[in-house]
Amino acid sequence: MILSGGKKHHVSASRRQANSRMRLSMAPMIDVVFLLLVFFLVASNFRSREGFLPVELPQQVVHSEIIELEPLILHLESQPDGTCLVQIGKTDSFVIQPQELGQDFSPLAQRFAAVLDQQGRSRDDPVKIVPSRQTKWDHVVKAYDALWQLDLHNIIFTIVE
Amino acid sequence: MKKRHFISRFHSEAQFNMTAMIDVVFLLIIFFMLICQFIGQENYRLLIPDNCAGAIIPNQADDGKITVSVFPTFSDRPKSSTGEVDFSELSVRYAIRSHIFDPFSEIYVNQPDRLLTDMARQITLQSRRRSNPLVYLRADRDLSYYQVQQALLALAEAGVTRLELAAFRSAQSDDGENRNYLRGQQ
């Protein structure tokens, strides 16, 4: 009886020991998880979600085609004080102030739409953006965006020397 | 005997369980590989134009797109007396994906025409001989049109007609004054 009781005691103790050995050690796992998370957070270079404005560049054979309608020319010239001097066609030029630059080129869009109506041009007619050599890229893109929002998609960029 | 048995038990319990750790490491690596878009090589930290309400937000990343970046080569933006950034006299770099072109390097200073040719050739190589690749142009908003025009001319020489100009729809608060936006690219 004593022997058998001793065997039972021994078996239950080994089971307990086996059960205790089978426990999943969570501490190192959590350590590794947090280390990896910190590593990726530090090593990652997050970038804001960017949009795009579609542009159709002319093909190289375009110079041989006959352009039927003279494009409406939009002159852009950035000034040292941050303003942008704008001239639509042969109309009087006007200045877009920096606070307006921070918002959008809506004054340009309004005036451009008025000139289009005045000259009886349609939205499919060509428009040529003529920046100066020192015009900021920011101003060029904002002007393009203003025209794009007017449903003007036939827009050409000029080459400056 | 008892003491020896205790020591051996102690040693076996003190072993580091590597299996679970390796499982977790691989799971996390797979997780990040699935959710991340690997654009590190072409993620030059430049300030693209913002406040363009007409900008289209893409639904998903297009892997076939070729990113062309135009960015200034210094970490501080010099400002004129009026507080405006003056880039007129400063240098610029061009990157087609991870290939950087420096127009002020000796080879291009001696042969200025070669810059456009090399950039156009690189665009053709990156497009993997596709006839009309889509190009995503990321140009810094404070650069001049003339500086960005070099990239446009290279694109035209490579026969690219489909172009996307990078722009934010809304205003961005970061004005770049205290931003190390060319980290690791100097």
Short mmCIF file of C-alpha atoms in Angstrom, two decimals:
data_model
loop_
_atom_site.label_atom_id
_atom_site.label_comp_id
_atom_site.label_asym_id
_atom_site.label_seq_id
_atom_site.Cartn_x
_atom_site.Cartn_y
_atom_site.Cartn_z
CA MET A 1 0.00 0.00 0.00
CA ILE A 2 2.76 2.29 0.94
CA LEU A 3 4.65 1.47 -2.25
CA SER A 4 1.63 1.96 -4.46
CA GLY A 5 0.77 5.22 -2.69
CA GLY A 6 4.32 6.38 -3.24
CA LYS A 7 4.09 5.61 -6.96
CA LYS A 8 0.87 7.62 -7.25
CA HIS A 9 2.49 10.53 -5.54
CA HIS A 10 5.47 10.30 -7.88
CA VAL A 11 3.25 10.18 -11.02
CA SER A 12 1.18 13.20 -10.03
CA ALA A 13 4.31 15.19 -9.21
CA SER A 14 5.84 14.47 -12.64
CA ARG A 15 2.56 15.47 -14.34
CA ARG A 16 2.55 18.73 -12.43
CA GLN A 17 6.16 19.24 -13.44
CA ALA A 18 5.36 18.51 -17.09
CA ASN A 19 2.39 20.90 -16.98
CA SER A 20 4.52 23.63 -15.50
CA ARG A 21 7.14 23.11 -18.23
CA MET A 22 4.53 23.43 -21.02
CA ARG A 23 3.56 26.97 -20.07
CA LEU A 24 4.22 29.48 -22.84
CA SER A 25 6.76 32.03 -21.77
CA MET A 26 5.14 35.34 -22.73
CA ALA A 27 7.70 37.77 -21.39
CA PRO A 28 10.37 37.35 -24.10
CA MET A 29 7.69 37.30 -26.79
CA ILE A 30 6.29 40.62 -25.64
CA ASP A 31 9.79 42.02 -25.38
CA VAL A 32 10.52 41.05 -28.95
CA VAL A 33 7.19 42.36 -30.21
CA PHE A 34 7.76 45.74 -28.64
CA LEU A 35 11.35 45.87 -29.81
CA LEU A 36 10.28 45.17 -33.37
CA LEU A 37 7.47 47.70 -33.21
CA VAL A 38 9.84 50.38 -31.93
CA PHE A 39 12.38 49.46 -34.62
CA PHE A 40 9.85 49.78 -37.44
CA LEU A 41 8.41 53.00 -36.04
CA VAL A 42 11.87 54.56 -35.84
CA ALA A 43 13.16 53.18 -39.13
CA SER A 44 10.04 53.99 -41.14
CA ASN A 45 9.86 57.18 -43.10
CA PHE A 46 6.21 58.12 -43.22
CA ARG A 47 4.97 60.10 -46.17
CA SER A 48 1.66 61.90 -46.48
CA ARG A 49 -0.75 60.63 -49.06
CA GLU A 50 -0.01 62.51 -52.25
CA GLY A 51 -2.30 63.34 -55.12
CA PHE A 52 -1.46 64.08 -58.72
CA LEU A 53 -2.46 66.32 -61.60
CA PRO A 54 -2.50 64.46 -64.93
CA VAL A 55 -0.56 65.98 -67.82
CA GLU A 56 -0.37 64.94 -71.45
CA LEU A 57 3.05 65.77 -72.80
CA PRO A 58 3.20 66.41 -76.57
CA GLN A 59 4.73 63.72 -78.73
CA GLN A 60 7.90 64.51 -80.57
CA VAL A 61 6.14 64.64 -83.93
CA VAL A 62 3.75 67.35 -82.81
CA HIS A 63 5.80 70.13 -84.45
CA SER A 64 4.84 68.82 -87.87
CA GLU A 65 1.13 69.12 -87.11
CA ILE A 66 -0.73 72.24 -88.01
CA ILE A 67 -2.10 74.00 -84.97
CA GLU A 68 -5.39 75.43 -86.16
CA LEU A 69 -6.17 77.68 -83.24
CA GLU A 70 -3.76 80.00 -81.51
CA PRO A 71 -3.51 79.00 -77.85
CA LEU A 72 -4.50 81.39 -75.11
CA ILE A 73 -1.26 82.31 -73.37
CA LEU A 74 -0.91 82.52 -69.62
CA HIS A 75 2.22 84.35 -68.46
CA LEU A 76 3.47 83.63 -64.95
CA GLU A 77 6.29 85.45 -63.21
CA SER A 78 7.21 84.96 -59.56
CA GLN A 79 8.32 88.11 -57.78
CA PRO A 80 10.98 88.31 -55.03
CA ASP A 81 8.32 89.27 -52.46
CA GLY A 82 6.46 85.99 -53.01
CA THR A 83 3.73 87.38 -55.23
CA CYS A 84 3.01 86.05 -58.69
CA LEU A 85 2.51 88.35 -61.66
CA VAL A 86 -0.09 86.90 -64.01
CA GLN A 87 -1.10 87.95 -67.51
CA ILE A 88 -3.81 86.21 -69.52
CA GLY A 89 -3.37 86.73 -73.24
CA LYS A 90 -2.98 90.40 -73.99
CA THR A 91 -5.11 91.60 -71.08
CA ASP A 92 -3.76 93.68 -68.21
CA SER A 93 -1.58 91.78 -65.80
CA PHE A 94 -2.53 91.32 -62.18
CA VAL A 95 -0.77 90.17 -59.05
CA ILE A 96 -1.70 87.22 -56.84
CA GLN A 97 -0.77 88.00 -53.26
CA PRO A 98 1.03 85.55 -50.96
CA GLN A 99 -2.02 85.00 -48.75
CA GLU A 100 -3.90 83.99 -51.86
CA LEU A 101 -1.03 81.74 -52.87
CA GLY A 102 -1.45 79.95 -49.57
CA GLN A 103 -5.03 79.12 -50.48
CA ASP A 104 -5.34 78.57 -54.20
CA PHE A 105 -5.26 80.34 -57.52
CA SER A 106 -9.01 81.01 -57.54
CA PRO A 107 -8.57 84.66 -58.69
CA LEU A 108 -6.71 83.33 -61.72
CA ALA A 109 -9.45 80.78 -62.43
CA GLN A 110 -12.17 83.44 -62.27
CA ARG A 111 -10.32 85.84 -64.56
CA PHE A 112 -9.33 83.09 -66.96
CA ALA A 113 -12.93 81.91 -67.26
CA ALA A 114 -13.99 85.49 -67.98
CA VAL A 115 -11.36 85.84 -70.74
CA LEU A 116 -12.44 82.53 -72.27
CA ASP A 117 -16.04 83.72 -72.42
CA GLN A 118 -15.00 87.11 -73.72
CA GLN A 119 -12.99 85.59 -76.57
CA GLY A 120 -15.63 82.95 -77.32
CA ARG A 121 -13.24 80.07 -76.69
CA SER A 122 -14.35 76.61 -75.68
CA ARG A 123 -12.86 74.38 -72.95
CA ASP A 124 -11.19 72.22 -75.61
CA ASP A 125 -9.17 75.09 -77.03
CA PRO A 126 -5.44 75.04 -76.29
CA VAL A 127 -3.88 76.99 -73.46
CA LYS A 128 -0.17 77.70 -73.19
CA ILE A 129 1.48 78.31 -69.82
CA VAL A 130 4.51 80.56 -70.27
CA PRO A 131 6.48 80.85 -67.04
CA SER A 132 9.66 82.89 -66.80
CA ARG A 133 12.97 81.23 -66.01
CA GLN A 134 12.65 82.11 -62.32
CA THR A 135 8.96 81.30 -61.85
CA LYS A 136 8.50 79.00 -58.89
CA TRP A 137 7.35 75.48 -59.61
CA ASP A 138 4.73 75.97 -56.90
CA HIS A 139 3.14 78.79 -58.89
CA VAL A 140 3.22 76.79 -62.12
CA VAL A 141 1.49 73.80 -60.54
CA LYS A 142 -1.12 75.97 -58.81
CA ALA A 143 -1.88 77.74 -62.08
CA TYR A 144 -2.16 74.38 -63.84
CA ASP A 145 -4.48 73.19 -61.08
CA ALA A 146 -6.68 76.28 -61.49
CA LEU A 147 -6.97 75.65 -65.23
CA TRP A 148 -7.57 71.94 -64.70
CA GLN A 149 -10.49 72.74 -62.41
CA LEU A 150 -11.98 74.85 -65.21
CA ASP A 151 -12.08 71.63 -67.30
CA LEU A 152 -9.27 72.91 -69.49
CA HIS A 153 -7.26 69.84 -70.40
CA ASN A 154 -5.47 70.98 -73.55
CA ILE A 155 -2.63 72.70 -71.72
CA ILE A 156 0.88 73.14 -73.09
CA PHE A 157 4.03 74.08 -71.16
CA THR A 158 6.47 76.27 -72.97
CA ILE A 159 10.25 75.80 -72.96
CA VAL A 160 12.26 78.68 -71.53
CA GLU A 161 15.88 79.29 -72.58
CA MET B 1 22.63 12.42 -6.22
CA LYS B 2 19.77 14.69 -5.21
CA LYS B 3 21.92 17.76 -5.65
CA ARG B 4 23.07 16.64 -9.12
CA HIS B 5 19.47 16.01 -10.16
CA PHE B 6 18.45 19.49 -8.97
CA ILE B 7 21.24 21.15 -10.93
CA SER B 8 20.35 19.34 -14.16
CA ARG B 9 16.65 20.29 -13.74
CA PHE B 10 17.62 23.88 -13.09
CA HIS B 11 19.74 24.01 -16.24
CA SER B 12 17.03 22.54 -18.43
CA GLU B 13 14.44 25.10 -17.20
CA ALA B 14 16.76 28.06 -17.73
CA GLN B 15 17.02 27.46 -21.49
CA PHE B 16 15.77 30.31 -23.66
CA ASN B 17 12.77 29.31 -25.74
CA MET B 18 13.70 30.55 -29.20
CA THR B 19 10.88 28.93 -31.17
CA ALA B 20 8.17 31.28 -30.01
CA MET B 21 10.38 34.30 -30.50
CA ILE B 22 11.28 33.31 -34.04
CA ASP B 23 7.61 32.70 -34.79
CA VAL B 24 6.70 36.17 -33.63
CA VAL B 25 9.60 37.79 -35.47
CA PHE B 26 8.64 36.17 -38.75
CA LEU B 27 4.96 36.99 -38.25
CA LEU B 28 5.79 40.65 -37.68
CA ILE B 29 8.13 40.82 -40.65
CA ILE B 30 5.46 39.29 -42.90
CA PHE B 31 2.89 41.71 -41.49
CA PHE B 32 5.02 44.76 -42.24
CA MET B 33 5.95 43.45 -45.68
CA LEU B 34 2.27 43.11 -46.50
CA ILE B 35 1.12 46.51 -45.27
CA CYS B 36 4.09 48.63 -46.34
CA GLN B 37 4.78 50.11 -49.74
CA PHE B 38 8.49 49.99 -50.30
CA ILE B 39 9.29 53.39 -51.68
CA GLY B 40 12.32 54.12 -49.54
CA GLN B 41 14.73 54.34 -52.42
CA GLU B 42 12.76 57.07 -54.13
CA ASN B 43 11.36 58.80 -51.08
CA TYR B 44 13.42 61.98 -51.28
CA ARG B 45 12.12 64.35 -48.71
CA LEU B 46 11.05 67.32 -50.72
CA LEU B 47 8.14 69.69 -50.39
CA ILE B 48 5.70 69.22 -53.24
CA PRO B 49 3.09 71.92 -54.02
CA ASP B 50 0.07 71.86 -51.76
CA ASN B 51 -3.44 73.31 -51.81
CA CYS B 52 -4.26 71.96 -55.27
CA ALA B 53 -7.94 71.11 -55.00
CA GLY B 54 -7.97 69.44 -58.40
CA ALA B 55 -5.35 66.86 -57.44
CA ILE B 56 -6.54 63.28 -57.80
CA ILE B 57 -5.88 60.84 -54.98
CA PRO B 58 -4.87 57.47 -56.44
CA ASN B 59 -6.85 54.45 -55.27
CA GLN B 60 -3.84 52.20 -55.14
CA ALA B 61 -0.15 52.35 -55.80
CA ASP B 62 0.85 51.65 -59.37
CA ASP B 63 3.97 49.55 -59.36
CA GLY B 64 4.75 50.28 -62.96
CA LYS B 65 4.93 54.01 -62.36
CA ILE B 66 8.35 55.64 -62.71
CA THR B 67 9.01 58.27 -60.07
CA VAL B 68 11.16 61.20 -61.15
CA SER B 69 12.23 63.51 -58.34
CA VAL B 70 13.65 67.03 -58.58
CA PHE B 71 15.03 68.35 -55.32
CA PRO B 72 17.48 70.95 -54.00
CA THR B 73 20.85 69.81 -52.70
CA PHE B 74 20.99 71.44 -49.29
CA SER B 75 19.26 70.98 -45.98
CA ASP B 76 18.52 74.62 -45.14
CA ARG B 77 16.37 76.80 -47.34
CA PRO B 78 18.04 80.19 -47.63
CA LYS B 79 15.61 83.07 -47.43
CA SER B 80 15.83 86.52 -48.86
CA SER B 81 15.24 89.71 -46.87
CA THR B 82 11.53 89.46 -47.63
CA GLY B 83 11.33 85.98 -46.13
CA GLU B 84 10.93 84.15 -49.41
CA VAL B 85 12.99 81.11 -50.28
CA ASP B 86 15.51 82.02 -52.96
CA PHE B 87 16.55 79.05 -55.06
CA SER B 88 17.55 80.96 -58.14
CA GLU B 89 21.29 80.55 -57.71
CA LEU B 90 21.25 77.15 -56.05
CA SER B 91 21.84 73.68 -57.34
CA VAL B 92 19.40 70.91 -57.93
CA ARG B 93 19.52 67.16 -58.33
CA TYR B 94 17.41 64.81 -60.38
CA ALA B 95 16.53 61.27 -59.44
CA ILE B 96 14.94 58.64 -61.63
CA ARG B 97 13.82 56.14 -59.03
CA SER B 98 17.05 55.62 -57.06
CA HIS B 99 19.44 56.85 -59.75
CA ILE B 100 20.61 60.36 -58.88
CA PHE B 101 21.91 62.80 -61.48
CA ASP B 102 23.95 65.76 -60.32
CA PRO B 103 24.21 68.44 -63.03
CA PHE B 104 27.14 69.99 -61.15
CA SER B 105 29.26 66.87 -61.28
CA GLU B 106 32.39 67.10 -63.40
CA ILE B 107 31.10 64.95 -66.24
CA TYR B 108 27.97 67.05 -66.78
CA VAL B 109 29.76 70.37 -66.28
CA ASN B 110 32.14 69.40 -69.09
CA GLN B 111 29.41 67.93 -71.29
CA PRO B 112 26.13 69.73 -70.44
CA ASP B 113 24.15 68.02 -73.22
CA ARG B 114 24.91 64.62 -71.79
CA LEU B 115 22.67 65.15 -68.74
CA LEU B 116 19.43 65.06 -70.74
CA THR B 117 20.63 62.10 -72.80
CA ASP B 118 21.62 60.09 -69.72
CA MET B 119 18.36 60.88 -67.93
CA ALA B 120 16.32 59.94 -70.97
CA ARG B 121 18.26 56.68 -71.30
CA GLN B 122 17.65 55.88 -67.65
CA ILE B 123 13.91 56.50 -68.04
CA THR B 124 13.86 54.14 -71.00
CA LEU B 125 15.71 51.51 -68.98
CA GLN B 126 13.37 51.91 -66.01
CA SER B 127 10.30 51.59 -68.20
CA ARG B 128 11.54 48.11 -69.19
CA ARG B 129 11.05 48.90 -72.84
CA ARG B 130 7.35 49.65 -72.49
CA SER B 131 6.26 52.02 -75.21
CA ASN B 132 4.51 54.69 -73.15
CA PRO B 133 5.30 54.49 -69.45
CA LEU B 134 3.50 56.50 -66.79
CA VAL B 135 5.78 58.93 -64.96
CA TYR B 136 5.12 60.50 -61.57
CA LEU B 137 7.01 63.80 -61.24
CA ARG B 138 7.81 64.93 -57.70
CA ALA B 139 9.40 68.37 -57.85
CA ASP B 140 10.13 70.67 -54.93
CA ARG B 141 7.73 73.60 -54.84
CA ASP B 142 10.46 76.18 -54.17
CA LEU B 143 12.52 75.30 -57.23
CA SER B 144 12.29 77.38 -60.37
CA TYR B 145 10.44 76.26 -63.47
CA TYR B 146 13.72 76.23 -65.40
CA GLN B 147 15.20 73.69 -62.98
CA VAL B 148 12.19 71.38 -63.28
CA GLN B 149 12.09 71.91 -67.04
CA GLN B 150 15.28 69.85 -67.43
CA ALA B 151 13.37 66.82 -66.14
CA LEU B 152 10.45 67.58 -68.47
CA LEU B 153 12.83 67.77 -71.43
CA ALA B 154 14.39 64.43 -70.50
CA LEU B 155 10.92 62.90 -70.30
CA ALA B 156 10.05 64.28 -73.72
CA GLU B 157 13.30 62.91 -75.14
CA ALA B 158 12.45 59.48 -73.71
CA GLY B 159 9.10 59.60 -75.49
CA VAL B 160 7.00 59.89 -72.34
CA THR B 161 3.58 61.46 -72.87
CA ARG B 162 1.71 60.34 -69.76
CA LEU B 163 2.77 62.40 -66.77
CA GLU B 164 1.46 63.01 -63.26
CA LEU B 165 2.51 66.08 -61.28
CA ALA B 166 2.71 65.39 -57.55
CA ALA B 167 0.63 67.77 -55.43
CA PHE B 168 -1.25 67.74 -52.16
CA ARG B 169 -4.96 68.48 -52.22
CA SER B 170 -4.94 70.36 -48.93
CA ALA B 171 -2.54 72.77 -47.27
CA GLN B 172 0.42 71.20 -45.50
CA SER B 173 1.48 72.68 -42.19
CA ASP B 174 5.15 71.78 -42.66
CA ASP B 175 6.90 74.78 -44.18
CA GLY B 176 10.29 73.06 -44.28
CA GLU B 177 12.05 75.54 -42.03
CA ASN B 178 13.15 73.04 -39.41
CA ARG B 179 12.87 69.92 -41.45
CA ASN B 180 15.83 67.80 -42.39
CA TYR B 181 14.13 66.90 -45.61
CA LEU B 182 17.18 65.53 -47.36
CA ARG B 183 18.15 63.06 -44.68
CA GLY B 184 20.77 60.72 -46.02
CA GLN B 185 20.72 62.20 -49.48
CA GLN B 186 23.50 64.77 -49.16
#
